[in-house]
Tab-separated table of N, CA and C in Angstrom:
chain	number	residue	atom	x	y	z
A	1	MET	N	-6.411	32.300	4.653
A	1	MET	CA	-6.892	30.815	3.598
A	1	MET	C	-8.393	30.890	3.948
A	2	SER	N	-9.240	30.575	2.554
A	2	SER	CA	-10.585	30.010	2.332
A	2	SER	C	-10.383	28.318	2.841
A	3	LEU	N	-10.746	27.398	3.603
A	3	LEU	CA	-10.622	25.796	2.626
A	3	LEU	C	-11.168	26.001	0.500
A	4	GLY	N	-12.014	25.923	0.427
A	4	GLY	CA	-11.454	26.426	-1.065
A	4	GLY	C	-10.868	26.707	-1.709
A	5	ASN	N	-9.191	27.153	-1.326
A	5	ASN	CA	-8.181	26.558	-1.660
A	5	ASN	C	-7.309	25.738	-1.549
A	6	TRP	N	-8.211	25.002	-0.947
A	6	TRP	CA	-6.973	23.723	-0.095
A	6	TRP	C	-7.837	23.014	-1.332
A	7	CYS	N	-6.914	21.169	-1.230
A	7	CYS	CA	-6.931	19.695	-2.145
A	7	CYS	C	-8.115	19.027	-1.332
A	8	ASN	N	-9.115	19.140	-1.214
A	8	ASN	CA	-9.066	17.616	-0.455
A	8	ASN	C	-8.943	16.085	-1.263
A	9	VAL	N	-8.912	15.143	-0.181
A	9	VAL	CA	-8.673	14.218	-1.421
A	9	VAL	C	-9.547	12.926	-0.727
A	10	GLU	N	-10.351	12.648	-0.971
A	10	GLU	CA	-11.127	10.907	-0.095
A	10	GLU	C	-9.998	9.986	0.575
A	11	HIS	N	-10.691	9.624	1.734
A	11	HIS	CA	-9.742	8.876	2.505
A	11	HIS	C	-10.813	8.040	1.696
A	12	PHE	N	-9.048	6.540	2.290
A	12	PHE	CA	-9.305	5.337	1.104
A	12	PHE	C	-9.058	4.374	2.650
A	13	THR	N	-9.383	3.130	3.002
A	13	THR	CA	-8.609	2.782	3.782
A	13	THR	C	-8.376	1.022	3.240
A	14	THR	N	-7.586	0.290	3.217
A	14	THR	CA	-6.974	-1.090	3.241
A	14	THR	C	-6.740	-1.901	3.548
A	15	LEU	N	-7.194	-3.580	3.726
A	15	LEU	CA	-7.396	-4.371	3.891
A	15	LEU	C	-5.555	-5.135	3.981
A	16	ASP	N	-4.840	-5.273	5.101
A	16	ASP	CA	-3.489	-6.036	4.692
A	16	ASP	C	-3.296	-6.895	5.775
A	17	LEU	N	-2.937	-8.115	5.404
A	17	LEU	CA	-2.585	-9.589	6.028
A	17	LEU	C	-1.159	-9.871	6.481
A	18	TYR	N	-0.931	-10.771	7.607
A	18	TYR	CA	0.411	-10.893	7.370
A	18	TYR	C	0.300	-12.118	8.246
A	19	ALA	N	1.132	-13.071	8.308
A	19	ALA	CA	1.696	-13.974	9.073
A	19	ALA	C	2.746	-14.801	8.802
A	20	GLN	N	3.441	-15.675	9.979
A	20	GLN	CA	4.062	-16.317	10.195
A	20	GLN	C	4.069	-18.428	10.713
A	21	TYR	N	4.878	-18.293	10.791
A	21	TYR	CA	5.252	-20.298	11.014
A	21	TYR	C	6.290	-20.137	11.651
A	22	ALA	N	6.326	-20.876	12.166
A	22	ALA	CA	7.156	-21.601	13.956
A	22	ALA	C	7.681	-22.526	12.616
A	23	LEU	N	7.826	-22.871	11.763
A	23	LEU	CA	8.028	-24.759	11.919
A	23	LEU	C	9.812	-25.457	12.573
A	24	THR	N	9.843	-25.028	12.523
A	24	THR	CA	11.061	-25.673	14.182
A	24	THR	C	11.177	-24.531	14.918
A	25	LYS	N	12.337	-24.514	15.629
A	25	LYS	CA	12.833	-23.214	16.533
A	25	LYS	C	13.700	-22.478	15.904
A	26	ASN	N	14.996	-23.365	14.218
A	26	ASN	CA	15.204	-22.622	13.854
A	26	ASN	C	15.032	-22.282	12.131
A	27	LEU	N	13.350	-22.529	12.375
A	27	LEU	CA	12.984	-22.355	10.852
A	27	LEU	C	11.402	-21.444	11.047
A	28	THR	N	11.460	-19.858	10.884
A	28	THR	CA	10.016	-19.674	10.650
A	28	THR	C	10.198	-18.963	8.967
A	29	PHE	N	8.779	-18.994	8.695
A	29	PHE	CA	8.355	-18.570	7.367
A	29	PHE	C	7.608	-17.758	7.558
A	30	HIS	N	6.905	-16.471	6.553
A	30	HIS	CA	6.649	-15.107	6.510
A	30	HIS	C	5.557	-14.460	5.207
A	31	GLY	N	4.805	-15.137	5.691
A	31	GLY	CA	4.074	-13.705	4.346
A	31	GLY	C	2.774	-12.586	4.196
A	32	SER	N	2.994	-11.463	3.441
A	32	SER	CA	2.108	-10.507	3.763
A	32	SER	C	1.206	-10.261	2.725
A	33	VAL	N	-0.219	-9.563	2.486
A	33	VAL	CA	-0.806	-8.921	1.108
A	33	VAL	C	-1.160	-7.824	1.801
A	34	LEU	N	-0.220	-6.435	0.680
A	34	LEU	CA	-0.587	-5.604	1.502
A	34	LEU	C	-2.369	-4.998	0.200
A	35	ASN	N	-2.832	-4.594	0.591
A	35	ASN	CA	-4.249	-4.321	-0.944
A	35	ASN	C	-4.551	-5.457	-0.688
A	36	LEU	N	-5.377	-5.732	0.245
A	36	LEU	CA	-5.956	-7.764	-0.313
A	36	LEU	C	-7.440	-7.243	-1.497
A	37	LEU	N	-7.122	-6.224	-1.192
A	37	LEU	CA	-8.447	-5.930	-1.552
A	37	LEU	C	-8.631	-5.558	-2.952
A	38	GLY	N	-7.592	-4.424	-3.431
A	38	GLY	CA	-7.267	-4.342	-4.975
A	38	GLY	C	-7.880	-2.966	-4.375
A	39	LYS	N	-7.794	-2.668	-2.935
A	39	LYS	CA	-8.866	-1.481	-3.488
A	39	LYS	C	-7.891	0.267	-4.414
A	40	GLU	N	-8.361	0.632	-5.209
A	40	GLU	CA	-7.516	1.516	-5.953
A	40	GLU	C	-7.243	3.513	-5.017
A	41	PRO	N	-6.701	3.814	-5.402
A	41	PRO	CA	-5.933	5.257	-3.401
A	41	PRO	C	-7.252	6.596	-5.193
A	42	PRO	N	-7.581	7.839	-4.450
A	42	PRO	CA	-8.595	8.262	-4.966
A	42	PRO	C	-7.323	8.802	-5.621
A	43	LEU	N	-8.221	10.085	-6.264
A	43	LEU	CA	-7.707	10.628	-8.035
A	43	LEU	C	-6.748	11.324	-6.332
A	44	ASP	N	-5.564	12.491	-7.695
A	44	ASP	CA	-4.517	13.601	-7.323
A	44	ASP	C	-5.125	14.705	-7.641
A	45	VAL	N	-5.424	15.490	-7.836
A	45	VAL	CA	-6.226	16.685	-8.787
A	45	VAL	C	-5.123	17.852	-8.728
A	46	GLN	N	-4.407	17.566	-8.108
A	46	GLN	CA	-3.054	17.929	-8.741
A	46	GLN	C	-2.352	17.606	-9.356
A	47	THR	N	-1.918	16.346	-9.182
A	47	THR	CA	-1.591	15.746	-10.523
A	47	THR	C	-1.966	14.994	-11.999
A	48	TYR	N	-3.614	14.406	-11.201
A	48	TYR	CA	-4.222	13.757	-12.349
A	48	TYR	C	-3.738	14.834	-13.751
A	49	GLY	N	-3.662	13.974	-15.521
A	49	GLY	CA	-3.797	14.950	-15.604
A	49	GLY	C	-2.693	15.391	-16.348
A	50	ALA	N	-1.793	15.676	-15.607
A	50	ALA	CA	-0.205	15.947	-15.258
A	50	ALA	C	0.572	15.394	-16.448
A	51	PRO	N	1.933	16.107	-17.227
A	51	PRO	CA	2.292	14.365	-18.138
A	51	PRO	C	3.047	14.739	-17.586
A	52	ASN	N	3.671	13.200	-17.620
A	52	ASN	CA	4.447	12.528	-16.379
A	52	ASN	C	4.541	12.098	-15.068
A	53	ALA	N	2.705	12.061	-14.728
A	53	ALA	CA	2.592	11.982	-13.224
A	53	ALA	C	1.670	11.066	-13.696
A	54	ALA	N	2.135	10.480	-11.766
A	54	ALA	CA	1.159	10.097	-11.810
A	54	ALA	C	-0.692	10.497	-11.114
A	55	ALA	N	-1.936	9.489	-11.182
A	55	ALA	CA	-3.235	10.291	-10.678
A	55	ALA	C	-3.820	10.126	-9.207
A	56	TYR	N	-2.388	9.961	-8.909
A	56	TYR	CA	-2.476	9.404	-7.479
A	56	TYR	C	-0.921	9.941	-6.936
A	57	ASN	N	-1.167	10.307	-5.061
A	57	ASN	CA	0.016	11.436	-4.649
A	57	ASN	C	0.790	9.947	-3.843
A	58	PRO	N	1.338	8.935	-4.543
A	58	PRO	CA	2.615	8.199	-4.476
A	58	PRO	C	2.270	8.514	-2.122
A	59	ALA	N	3.012	10.401	-1.900
A	59	ALA	CA	2.849	10.488	-0.194
A	59	ALA	C	1.694	9.548	0.421
A	60	MET	N	1.178	9.416	-0.038
A	60	MET	CA	-0.570	9.181	0.370
A	60	MET	C	-0.532	7.438	1.048
A	61	HIS	N	0.184	6.996	-0.293
A	61	HIS	CA	0.404	5.258	0.003
A	61	HIS	C	1.206	4.359	-1.103
A	62	GLN	N	2.292	4.172	-0.012
A	62	GLN	CA	3.671	3.463	-0.923
A	62	GLN	C	3.508	2.598	-1.786
A	63	ALA	N	3.298	1.369	-0.163
A	63	ALA	CA	3.758	0.273	-0.672
A	63	ALA	C	2.681	-0.787	-1.353
A	64	GLY	N	1.583	-0.678	-2.151
A	64	GLY	CA	0.374	-0.890	-3.010
A	64	GLY	C	-0.547	-0.339	-3.267
A	65	ALA	N	0.025	1.321	-3.797
A	65	ALA	CA	-0.888	2.375	-4.342
A	65	ALA	C	-1.776	2.095	-5.462
A	66	VAL	N	-1.111	0.762	-6.467
A	66	VAL	CA	-1.257	0.713	-8.259
A	66	VAL	C	-2.382	-1.000	-7.852
A	67	GLY	N	-1.771	-1.199	-6.572
A	67	GLY	CA	-2.288	-2.495	-6.014
A	67	GLY	C	-2.145	-3.675	-5.542
A	68	ARG	N	-2.029	-4.863	-5.614
A	68	ARG	CA	-1.924	-5.755	-4.603
A	68	ARG	C	-0.451	-5.761	-4.200
A	69	PHE	N	0.350	-6.096	-3.189
A	69	PHE	CA	0.994	-6.581	-3.358
A	69	PHE	C	1.954	-7.475	-2.129
A	70	PHE	N	2.943	-8.149	-2.680
A	70	PHE	CA	2.431	-9.825	-2.064
A	70	PHE	C	4.121	-10.028	-1.924
A	71	ASN	N	4.294	-10.294	0.017
A	71	ASN	CA	5.620	-10.763	0.006
A	71	ASN	C	5.579	-12.069	0.578
A	72	ILE	N	6.408	-12.966	0.479
A	72	ILE	CA	6.780	-14.642	1.376
A	72	ILE	C	8.782	-14.691	1.767
A	73	GLY	N	8.723	-15.078	2.373
A	73	GLY	CA	9.544	-15.315	2.941
A	73	GLY	C	10.073	-16.444	4.420
A	74	GLY	N	12.016	-17.133	4.615
A	74	GLY	CA	11.686	-17.598	5.767
A	74	GLY	C	13.022	-17.063	6.440
A	75	THR	N	13.220	-17.414	7.033
A	75	THR	CA	14.398	-17.012	8.632
A	75	THR	C	14.967	-18.312	9.317
A	76	TYR	N	16.081	-18.807	8.554
A	76	TYR	CA	16.635	-19.863	10.327
A	76	TYR	C	18.028	-19.245	10.594
A	77	THR	N	17.844	-19.236	11.298
A	77	THR	CA	18.743	-18.888	12.753
A	77	THR	C	19.804	-20.088	13.155
A	78	PHE	N	21.558	-20.081	13.123
A	78	PHE	CA	21.658	-21.029	13.612
A	78	PHE	C	22.582	-20.575	15.139
């Protein structure tokens, strides 16, 4: 099979950040930002323009494929 029969999608890189802070021995806070710079994934020509289909392949990048994703939380242990 020739290479012309394969779908080539450009690569892309995202910047993700994670931080955690222990306020006390039992209390910690954490937060993360996926796709900090809001990089858009490359178009997937197999799905682009198809009815009811996304313009990207979600298998390429699940979290943050359509923008930034924020997460914050805390943990308290007894």
